[in-house]
Amino acid sequence: MLRVEDTEMVPVEFSAELTAKFAEIVTRYPEGKQKSALLPILHLVQAEFGWVSAPAMDKVAEYLSIQPVEVYEVATFYTMYFMRPQGKYALEVCRTGPCCLVGAEKIMDHIEQKLGVKEGEVTPDGLFSWRGVECLAACGFGPVLQIGPEYTFYEKLTNESVDQLIEDLKAKANN
Amino acid sequence: MGRKLLLEHINVPGINTFDVYRQKGGYRSVEKALKQMTPDEVVEEVKKSGLRGRGGAGFPTGMKWSFLAKPEGVPRYLVCNGDESEPGTFKDRYLMTHIPHALIEGMITSSYALGANTSYIYVRGEMMPQIRILEKAIVEAKAAGFLGKNILGSGYDLELYVQPGGGAYICGEETALLESLEGKRGNPRIKPPFPAIAGLYGCPTVVNNVESIAAVVPIINDGGEEYAKIGIGRSTGTKLISAGGNLAKPGVYEIDLGLPVEEFLYSDEYCGGIANGKRLKAVVAGGSSVPILPANLFMKTAAGEGRLMSYESLADGGFATGTMMGSGGFIAFDEDACIVRNTWNFARFYHHESCGQCSPCREGTGWMEKVLHRLEMGHGSMADMDLLVDVSKKIEGNTICPLGDAAAWPVASAIRHFRDEFEWHVSHAAEAVTRNYGLAHYADPLPKPEPAA
């Protein structure tokens, strides 16, 4: 597991719009139970910055009036929070049994070849990273992958559909 | 043709919107419960229905509700478990995507029964599109007066929120889910106390699966006794089965419990047989955590009777020759599937998803993954199978939560039923590496049932 102090220490600022979203989330819980907002707020932070840095976690702790370590232990426990920068498009391919039965491993091999980077690495242009993740709960429609922060789903993948997806994302990034 | 209680309107255009859902009779259960029934009467109907938890445990829902403590002045909570992460299971995602109001309606009726004024739907974080769908549905329901203060003039108040998870299978365990909802790591709590006594924020709480909550709607609409007429024995009602793997027609199907497994597998109404005309080798009937069965044992019980899609029939024979209904996550393996590789894959999953709190699970799942990987790669020994069984026994029953059992059962059952395939991987190391598998555990080819006239 990645150590929190290994991450970049670039200061972050939360916009008024972002903190307004934080405030709305906190109202969902009883008074004094604002720590419940931690997971949703970390999702918003990641959607804003692409990953969850130590300074961002410190700011979240300050906002929720909890200790920074309470944020670190949560952010490093759950697999969805990135502890280091990712590609603009972070592809996550389901690598669990049912998807593998219908070709997920071949799709991962193809993505590695197509992007030219290993699992967990970022392409030189900063556009893509990829990794295998555990069951995405779409076992009847495999192989599947998702891309945050919207977590858009792509089902019944083939090498050709993956090629098209990557080309579409490149075109989108260049527009 | 089985009855459709949850998926009846699945193909109606716009059924994901309040207006269309309402036109199709939606929210009648809320009106009936709030205007004509006391909370205890709603609980009683759920008891009469015989509904069993659809998340995997199969515990009677009405009984679970009746355990809820009701101290004066202490809030109670209903939390819906939408953290669907069990490999093979994708029914709740389907339900939330296409008929979100069925879940919202069930949450309102169930919250009323339990006396909860704030309820949460905890959805796994990866399902962000479904989270947005549910949030939109909540806004629509609130605008129509079915949520908020004084619902339908009944004096009953309810606020309903959706909580995203962060990506952790363990949060499907109810106490881990509650920890996560409180903003912590998803470490399961020691029980007792059970959530019914001390759950969310230490208050009395019921945690129910998405499908269980949605099933409350037809139970209240038609009455618990009507619901109990569907199914067989203690397996009452309908069940969503998510079918994947090497099937001709994978997907989510609603079946009457008690449907013959042969009909489910081979009829065109359901799975349509095995993909590409191949033969069936094995089945995982209830999500990756339940014991795998070779096709012949899955089709018929040890006594030679045709097996049924029911809690009792699937479990017939215990773990020696039976399995479990679990979550209804149905995975079919064709004749080319490698049991060793799949077992390793599942072991990797449970190692990855172990929260690390209990040593037997934390250490044992990793050990099993490593041994299975070396077997799969042709580097194993004949002693490895006994080692795996030994490790699985040391995990099973020795952890705070059932994840240890869930990790142990797939490995133990695979070796129990497919030991010769594991041995083949040791004796044919080169072929194992090239994945040129030579063993098969076919069922006798079954005739495809004739379509009903």
XYZ file of C-alpha atoms in Angstrom:
628
model
C 0.000 0.000 0.000
C 1.254 3.448 -0.883
C 2.442 5.557 2.014
C 0.758 8.915 2.277
C 4.059 10.785 2.637
C 5.169 9.396 -0.731
C 2.645 11.576 -2.513
C 3.308 15.076 -3.812
C 2.974 17.913 -1.337
C 1.643 20.609 -3.669
C -0.790 22.834 -1.780
C -4.392 22.762 -2.985
C -7.258 25.191 -2.679
C -10.906 24.181 -2.669
C -13.170 26.467 -4.692
C -16.295 28.017 -3.212
C -18.340 25.815 -5.532
C -16.630 22.693 -4.230
C -17.021 23.624 -0.566
C -20.692 24.390 -1.206
C -21.051 20.790 -2.371
C -19.241 19.621 0.777
C -21.661 21.645 2.903
C -24.704 20.096 1.230
C -23.372 16.599 1.860
C -22.757 17.290 5.548
C -26.438 18.147 6.012
C -27.341 14.525 5.242
C -26.095 13.308 8.621
C -27.030 14.043 12.237
C -25.296 16.892 13.995
C -21.796 15.885 15.081
C -21.651 12.983 12.614
C -20.079 15.015 9.804
C -17.333 12.419 9.402
C -19.905 10.399 7.458
C -19.347 12.878 4.641
C -15.741 11.748 4.234
C -16.154 9.208 1.413
C -18.450 11.385 -0.729
C -16.170 14.384 -0.215
C -13.083 12.391 -1.236
C -14.927 11.426 -4.432
C -15.545 15.119 -5.143
C -11.909 15.978 -4.451
C -10.719 13.258 -6.814
C -13.162 14.370 -9.505
C -11.776 17.915 -9.170
C -8.046 17.160 -9.047
C -7.801 13.704 -10.650
C -6.351 12.133 -7.500
C -6.249 12.590 -3.726
C -3.012 14.202 -2.528
C -1.833 14.540 1.051
C -2.439 18.318 1.112
C -5.945 17.726 -0.231
C -6.589 15.166 2.498
C -5.321 17.618 5.107
C -7.748 20.219 3.814
C -10.598 17.700 3.971
C -9.671 16.877 7.573
C -9.695 20.552 8.421
C -13.082 21.011 6.775
C -14.632 18.081 8.642
C -12.907 18.915 11.934
C -11.261 15.496 12.153
C -7.629 14.403 12.357
C -5.656 14.091 9.088
C -4.860 10.462 9.925
C -8.586 9.693 9.896
C -8.658 10.799 6.264
C -5.419 9.007 5.334
C -6.571 5.678 6.731
C -9.834 5.885 4.805
C -8.359 7.111 1.519
C -5.745 4.338 1.501
C -8.249 1.616 2.472
C -10.674 2.056 -0.410
C -9.496 1.198 -3.897
C -11.242 3.995 -5.747
C -9.068 6.799 -4.404
C -5.868 7.378 -6.352
C -2.861 8.150 -4.189
C -0.800 9.434 -7.110
C -1.602 11.266 -10.357
C -3.223 9.219 -13.097
C -3.774 9.728 -16.774
C -6.532 12.136 -17.750
C -8.441 8.977 -18.638
C -7.843 6.245 -16.069
C -9.095 3.010 -17.585
C -10.132 0.363 -15.067
C -10.689 -3.124 -16.466
C -12.537 -5.776 -14.463
C -10.112 -8.677 -13.943
C -12.350 -10.947 -11.860
C -13.530 -14.479 -12.719
C -16.687 -13.981 -14.815
C -15.083 -11.263 -16.957
C -11.963 -13.425 -17.388
C -14.152 -16.294 -18.587
C -15.124 -14.121 -21.535
C -11.746 -12.604 -22.327
C -10.852 -9.825 -19.854
C -7.210 -10.900 -19.628
C -6.773 -10.647 -23.385
C -8.335 -7.188 -23.272
C -5.848 -6.103 -20.605
C -2.976 -7.450 -22.703
C -4.316 -5.512 -25.659
C -4.646 -2.268 -23.699
C -1.064 -2.623 -22.472
C 0.151 -3.054 -26.038
C -2.036 -0.303 -27.424
C -1.048 2.283 -24.828
C 2.553 1.097 -24.537
C 2.582 1.415 -20.752
C 2.362 -1.169 -18.004
C -0.436 -1.389 -15.481
C -0.326 1.609 -13.150
C 1.835 3.738 -15.455
C 0.805 6.914 -17.290
C 1.340 7.432 -21.013
C 3.970 10.104 -21.854
C 1.292 12.472 -23.119
C -0.465 12.210 -19.755
C -3.692 11.081 -21.355
C -4.005 7.468 -20.246
C -3.336 5.104 -17.399
C -4.885 1.715 -16.846
C -5.236 -0.962 -14.208
C -7.109 -4.164 -13.497
C -9.722 -3.870 -10.769
C -11.861 -6.374 -8.918
C -15.439 -7.212 -9.790
C -17.376 -4.295 -11.298
C -20.762 -6.011 -10.917
C -21.522 -6.281 -14.614
C -20.623 -9.962 -14.960
C -23.184 -10.707 -17.683
C -21.824 -8.066 -20.002
C -18.088 -8.688 -19.775
C -15.395 -7.876 -20.478
C -16.047 -4.400 -19.054
C -14.084 -1.308 -18.192
C -14.966 1.986 -16.571
C -13.518 5.471 -16.664
C -13.906 7.984 -13.852
C -14.882 10.464 -12.616
C -18.216 9.732 -14.314
C -17.490 5.972 -14.166
C -18.779 5.524 -17.663
C -19.135 1.853 -18.508
C -18.043 0.051 -21.635
C -19.354 -3.497 -21.975
C -18.654 -6.574 -24.109
C -15.249 -5.246 -25.061
C -13.321 -6.459 -28.072
C -9.865 -5.390 -29.229
C -11.551 -3.328 -31.912
C -13.941 -1.567 -29.525
C -11.034 -0.791 -27.194
C -9.065 0.717 -30.098
C -12.052 2.844 -31.030
C -12.575 3.948 -27.435
C -8.955 5.041 -27.085
C -9.023 6.909 -30.379
C -12.269 8.636 -29.373
C -10.755 9.726 -26.072
C -7.654 11.059 -27.834
C -9.869 13.059 -30.181
C -11.916 14.331 -27.245
C -8.776 15.445 -25.412
C -7.517 17.313 -28.459
C -10.749 19.223 -29.004
C -43.576 -18.288 -17.758
C -42.614 -17.079 -14.300
C -44.250 -14.155 -12.583
C -42.617 -10.750 -12.745
C -43.040 -8.824 -9.554
C -39.899 -6.679 -9.707
C -39.203 -6.629 -13.436
C -42.816 -6.502 -14.698
C -42.386 -3.091 -16.304
C -38.679 -3.303 -17.073
C -39.212 -2.708 -20.789
C -41.705 0.157 -20.461
C -40.140 3.306 -21.944
C -39.490 5.899 -19.239
C -40.132 3.515 -16.329
C -37.085 5.061 -14.637
C -39.084 8.305 -14.245
C -41.577 9.004 -11.490
C -44.445 9.808 -13.847
C -44.284 6.573 -15.841
C -43.588 4.473 -12.747
C -46.615 6.056 -11.066
C -48.808 5.458 -14.143
C -47.881 1.798 -13.896
C -49.153 1.608 -10.345
C -46.023 2.753 -8.574
C -46.114 4.021 -4.963
C -49.362 2.176 -4.171
C -47.591 0.350 -1.365
C -46.673 3.671 0.251
C -50.264 4.878 0.051
C -51.599 1.599 1.414
C -49.089 1.390 4.243
C -49.298 5.004 5.391
C -53.083 5.360 5.048
C -54.406 1.919 5.958
C -51.792 0.116 8.013
C -49.869 0.539 11.233
C -46.096 -0.009 11.091
C -46.530 -3.312 12.954
C -49.045 -4.475 10.355
C -46.502 -3.816 7.596
C -43.925 -5.866 9.504
C -46.489 -8.625 9.921
C -47.152 -8.773 6.164
C -43.437 -9.088 5.471
C -43.272 -11.913 8.020
C -46.214 -13.672 6.367
C -44.530 -13.379 2.964
C -41.634 -15.547 4.073
C -39.259 -13.141 2.287
C -35.642 -14.083 2.924
C -32.761 -11.636 2.581
C -31.799 -11.485 -1.070
C -28.235 -10.316 -0.468
C -26.893 -13.772 0.225
C -27.548 -14.729 3.823
C -31.186 -15.696 3.253
C -32.274 -14.687 6.769
C -36.046 -14.052 7.086
C -36.547 -10.330 6.525
C -39.665 -9.955 8.690
C -37.927 -11.646 11.604
C -34.919 -9.358 11.178
C -37.246 -6.361 11.296
C -38.944 -7.637 14.448
C -35.578 -7.704 16.266
C -35.222 -3.929 15.928
C -34.905 -2.283 19.330
C -37.263 0.636 19.961
C -35.990 2.631 22.909
C -37.785 5.932 23.518
C -36.183 9.030 22.070
C -33.521 7.171 20.078
C -33.580 7.407 16.282
C -33.792 4.219 14.221
C -32.284 3.778 10.798
C -32.935 1.734 7.699
C -29.852 1.303 5.535
C -30.120 -0.303 2.129
C -27.116 -2.366 1.121
C -26.395 -1.490 -2.484
C -22.712 -2.375 -2.276
C -23.023 -5.114 -4.845
C -19.505 -6.499 -5.322
C -19.791 -10.285 -5.215
C -18.276 -11.705 -8.408
C -21.106 -13.092 -10.499
C -23.757 -10.819 -9.001
C -25.127 -7.832 -10.875
C -28.887 -7.906 -10.239
C -29.038 -4.887 -7.915
C -27.164 -2.742 -10.392
C -29.747 -3.739 -13.012
C -32.659 -2.929 -10.733
C -31.255 0.433 -9.657
C -30.436 1.364 -13.238
C -33.775 0.549 -14.802
C -36.406 0.798 -12.046
C -34.932 3.107 -9.384
C -38.360 4.034 -8.060
C -39.013 0.413 -7.060
C -36.183 0.777 -4.566
C -37.247 4.258 -3.454
C -40.824 3.031 -2.935
C -39.584 0.024 -0.979
C -37.393 2.252 1.164
C -40.318 4.521 2.087
C -42.662 1.654 2.951
C -39.961 -0.211 4.871
C -38.783 2.906 6.727
C -42.367 3.542 7.821
C -42.626 -0.013 9.117
C -39.418 0.367 11.108
C -40.083 3.873 12.400
C -37.041 5.329 10.669
C -37.137 9.020 9.806
C -33.767 9.092 8.053
C -32.673 6.296 5.738
C -29.662 5.727 3.565
C -29.009 3.751 0.396
C -25.326 2.784 0.474
C -24.249 2.159 -3.123
C -20.798 0.979 -4.128
C -18.820 3.952 -5.369
C -18.092 2.445 -8.762
C -21.803 2.683 -9.524
C -21.706 6.461 -9.899
C -24.250 6.446 -12.763
C -26.668 4.458 -10.591
C -26.069 6.868 -7.712
C -27.097 9.762 -9.923
C -30.146 7.822 -11.140
C -31.262 7.190 -7.554
C -30.628 10.787 -6.506
C -32.796 11.997 -9.382
C -35.519 9.535 -8.410
C -35.407 10.787 -4.817
C -35.849 14.378 -5.988
C -38.847 13.310 -8.091
C -40.423 11.349 -5.232
C -39.930 14.237 -2.841
C -41.484 16.703 -5.288
C -44.519 14.421 -5.493
C -44.905 14.366 -1.714
C -43.661 10.831 -1.095
C -40.605 11.977 0.863
C -39.940 14.779 3.324
C -42.296 16.094 5.969
C -45.795 14.723 6.566
C -45.814 12.270 3.670
C -49.280 12.086 2.065
C -50.675 13.924 5.099
C -49.955 10.915 7.313
C -47.773 12.733 9.812
C -44.860 10.498 8.893
C -41.546 12.184 7.958
C -38.711 10.579 6.013
C -35.492 11.882 4.501
C -33.693 9.514 2.149
C -30.071 9.864 1.014
C -27.697 7.969 -1.236
C -24.216 7.293 0.138
C -21.383 6.280 -2.212
C -18.863 3.702 -1.086
C -15.182 3.898 -1.907
C -14.539 0.537 -3.540
C -14.312 -2.301 -1.019
C -16.102 -5.648 -1.279
C -16.031 -5.994 2.495
C -18.542 -3.136 2.780
C -21.191 -5.571 1.574
C -20.962 -7.021 5.092
C -23.521 -5.100 7.089
C -21.350 -3.923 9.972
C -18.486 -2.970 7.646
C -21.041 -1.032 5.630
C -22.106 0.854 8.750
C -18.493 1.671 9.604
C -18.041 2.975 6.060
C -21.229 5.025 6.298
C -19.770 6.579 9.438
C -16.744 7.663 7.392
C -14.320 4.967 8.501
C -12.433 2.021 7.036
C -14.787 -0.843 6.280
C -13.694 -3.066 9.137
C -16.498 -5.401 10.268
C -17.658 -5.094 13.865
C -17.788 -7.964 16.298
C -21.376 -9.146 16.822
C -23.141 -8.942 19.228
C -24.292 -6.277 19.552
C -26.164 -6.706 16.282
C -27.148 -3.645 14.257
C -30.751 -4.094 15.390
C -29.547 -3.035 18.851
C -26.530 -0.840 18.063
C -26.054 -0.037 14.394
C -25.514 3.265 12.639
C -24.201 5.857 15.139
C -24.888 3.284 17.840
C -28.632 3.414 17.155
C -30.993 0.547 16.255
C -30.565 -0.149 12.542
C -31.811 -2.570 9.909
C -29.595 -3.279 6.902
C -31.350 -4.892 3.919
C -30.278 -5.694 0.386
C -31.646 -3.726 -2.604
C -33.683 -6.653 -3.909
C -35.137 -7.383 -0.459
C -36.302 -3.780 -0.094
C -37.790 -3.736 -3.590
C -39.668 -6.982 -2.825
C -41.515 -5.245 0.010
C -43.510 -3.331 -2.623
C -45.403 -6.312 -4.123
C -45.691 -7.866 -0.660
C -47.609 -4.848 0.645
C -49.556 -4.361 -2.583
C -50.800 -7.948 -2.803
C -50.406 -9.158 0.774
C -47.807 -11.400 2.353
C -49.891 -14.530 1.916
C -50.145 -14.010 -1.857
C -46.384 -13.581 -2.071
C -45.856 -16.732 -0.036
C -47.932 -18.725 -2.535
C -45.163 -18.235 -5.079
C -42.157 -20.499 -4.765
C -41.645 -23.725 -2.925
C -41.442 -24.527 0.776
C -39.494 -21.883 2.695
C -38.218 -20.447 -0.571
C -41.100 -18.075 -1.222
C -41.585 -15.462 -3.874
C -39.527 -14.545 -6.872
C -35.761 -14.100 -7.043
C -33.538 -12.111 -9.344
C -30.788 -14.262 -10.765
C -27.853 -12.600 -12.469
C -26.473 -15.080 -14.945
C -23.004 -14.766 -16.426
C -20.044 -16.783 -17.612
C -20.229 -19.053 -20.656
C -23.962 -18.724 -21.281
C -25.785 -18.184 -24.561
C -27.980 -15.494 -22.997
C -26.352 -13.940 -19.924
C -28.460 -11.381 -18.108
C -30.735 -10.722 -15.144
C -33.782 -12.969 -14.843
C -36.647 -12.998 -12.373
C -37.661 -16.548 -11.538
C -40.243 -18.156 -9.299
C -38.178 -19.875 -6.621
C -38.387 -23.599 -7.214
C -37.751 -23.417 -10.958
C -35.828 -26.517 -12.122
C -32.185 -25.625 -12.718
C -32.307 -27.443 -16.047
C -35.087 -25.159 -17.232
C -33.224 -22.080 -16.029
C -30.048 -23.104 -17.807
C -31.389 -24.462 -21.069
C -34.768 -22.891 -21.870
C -34.925 -19.947 -24.232
C -36.902 -17.973 -21.658
C -33.800 -17.832 -19.484
C -30.140 -18.607 -20.230
C -30.654 -20.448 -23.527
C -27.956 -23.017 -22.811
C -24.187 -22.810 -22.981
C -22.574 -20.391 -25.404
C -21.251 -21.650 -28.742
C -22.918 -25.036 -28.357
C -20.428 -26.229 -25.782
C -21.093 -28.464 -22.836
C -21.473 -27.390 -19.240
C -18.583 -28.214 -16.935
C -19.391 -26.492 -13.642
C -21.638 -23.927 -12.002
C -21.282 -21.389 -9.243
C -24.897 -20.842 -8.269
C -24.902 -17.966 -5.804
C -21.919 -15.697 -6.306
C -18.219 -16.526 -6.129
C -18.264 -17.246 -2.405
C -20.514 -20.315 -2.608
C -19.126 -23.787 -3.358
C -18.612 -24.609 -7.013
C -20.356 -27.754 -8.300
C -19.530 -29.943 -11.267
C -22.371 -29.993 -13.795
C -23.620 -33.450 -12.890
C -23.992 -32.559 -9.198
C -25.534 -29.230 -10.047
C -28.214 -30.787 -12.243
C -29.209 -33.491 -9.801
C -28.919 -33.955 -6.077
C -26.877 -36.825 -4.706
C -30.156 -38.729 -4.415
C -30.684 -38.335 -8.153
C -33.523 -35.820 -7.957
C -33.635 -32.855 -10.293
C -32.243 -29.835 -8.498
C -34.360 -26.705 -8.137
C -33.503 -23.029 -7.906
C -34.450 -22.794 -4.232
C -32.514 -22.226 -1.025
C -33.128 -25.786 0.151
C -32.602 -27.697 -3.071
C -29.359 -25.950 -3.952
C -28.083 -26.649 -0.441
C -29.185 -30.295 -0.540
C -26.314 -32.553 0.403
C -24.533 -29.878 2.399
C -21.118 -28.885 1.143
C -20.279 -32.463 0.171
C -22.564 -32.458 -2.865
C -24.519 -29.212 -2.604
C -24.033 -25.467 -2.703
C -26.013 -22.321 -1.789
C -28.453 -19.858 -3.307
C -26.339 -16.973 -1.977
C -26.956 -13.742 -3.842
C -28.215 -15.461 -6.997
C -24.972 -14.734 -8.840
C -24.965 -17.562 -11.349
C -21.712 -18.347 -13.190
C -21.586 -21.115 -15.788
C -18.289 -22.673 -16.872
C -18.088 -24.439 -20.222
C -15.970 -27.464 -21.060
C -12.930 -25.303 -21.885
C -12.906 -23.358 -18.629
C -9.948 -23.982 -16.325
C -11.060 -24.593 -12.771
C -7.551 -24.062 -11.377
C -7.193 -20.679 -13.037
C -10.649 -19.596 -11.946
C -10.004 -20.723 -8.383
C -6.782 -18.730 -8.360
C -8.664 -15.728 -9.759
C -11.261 -15.921 -6.985
C -8.538 -16.410 -4.362
C -6.796 -13.270 -5.632
C -10.096 -11.426 -5.310
C -10.571 -12.427 -1.671
C -6.955 -11.672 -0.807
C -7.290 -8.254 -2.409
C -10.572 -7.559 -0.647
C -9.689 -8.850 2.832
C -9.853 -5.888 5.190
C -6.849 -7.251 7.069
C -8.462 -7.126 10.493
C -8.337 -10.888 11.255
C -5.031 -12.750 10.880
C -6.483 -15.997 9.437
C -8.117 -14.080 6.599
C -5.366 -11.514 6.065
C -2.594 -14.119 5.937
C -4.553 -17.143 4.734
C -6.086 -15.531 1.661
C -2.653 -14.410 0.501
C -1.233 -17.857 1.107
C -3.994 -19.507 -0.891
C -3.547 -17.060 -3.745
C 0.197 -17.778 -3.930
C -0.190 -21.558 -3.839
C -2.936 -21.482 -6.448
C -0.888 -19.232 -8.675
C 2.074 -21.580 -8.640
C -0.241 -24.499 -9.396
C -1.778 -22.576 -12.265
C 1.661 -21.718 -13.622
C 2.795 -25.335 -13.521
C 5.115 -24.968 -10.532
C 2.996 -26.709 -7.929
C 3.366 -30.036 -6.167
C 0.936 -32.815 -5.304
C 1.131 -31.733 -1.652
C -0.254 -28.304 -2.511
C -3.836 -29.510 -2.650
C -3.734 -30.775 0.931
C -2.001 -27.565 1.931
C -4.785 -25.503 0.379
C -7.471 -27.532 2.119
C -5.606 -27.141 5.406
C -5.293 -23.368 5.003
C -8.938 -23.031 3.995
C -10.006 -24.915 7.132
C -7.905 -22.594 9.267
C -9.627 -19.542 7.777
C -13.192 -20.857 7.789
C -15.077 -19.931 10.930
C -12.114 -18.122 12.463
C -12.812 -14.556 11.402
C -15.038 -11.744 12.619
C -17.063 -11.628 9.425
C -18.009 -14.176 6.749
C -15.365 -12.996 4.255
C -13.077 -15.703 5.626
C -15.673 -18.361 4.846
C -16.304 -16.760 1.461
C -12.605 -17.040 0.663
C -12.277 -20.605 1.930
C -15.306 -22.243 0.308
C -14.444 -21.702 -3.385
C -10.965 -23.186 -2.846
C -12.082 -26.113 -0.709
C -14.967 -26.999 -3.033
C -12.854 -26.740 -6.188
C -10.336 -29.203 -4.765
C -13.139 -31.425 -3.442
C -14.758 -31.780 -6.855
C -11.905 -31.163 -9.295
C -8.862 -32.572 -7.516
C -7.767 -34.493 -10.602
C -7.676 -31.253 -12.576
C -5.382 -29.708 -9.941
C -3.216 -32.840 -10.058
C -3.152 -32.593 -13.833
C -1.684 -29.111 -13.517
C 1.170 -30.587 -11.477
C 1.785 -33.560 -13.772
C 1.412 -31.566 -17.012
C 3.335 -28.428 -16.133
C 4.105 -27.442 -19.721
C 0.493 -27.720 -20.842
C -0.628 -25.810 -17.771
C 1.599 -22.893 -18.727
C 0.263 -22.861 -22.273
C -3.263 -23.271 -20.927
C -3.831 -26.363 -23.044
C -6.120 -28.051 -20.604
C -6.840 -31.699 -21.013
C -9.350 -32.673 -18.368
C -13.065 -32.337 -18.414
C -15.878 -32.916 -15.937
C -18.769 -32.788 -18.318
C -22.324 -33.398 -17.355
C -23.997 -35.890 -19.588
C -25.174 -33.754 -22.484
C -28.687 -32.712 -21.661
C -31.400 -32.474 -24.276
C -32.617 -28.953 -24.770
C -36.176 -28.825 -23.354
C -38.869 -28.555 -25.988
C -40.552 -25.137 -25.948
C -43.982 -25.169 -24.380
C -46.775 -25.605 -26.925
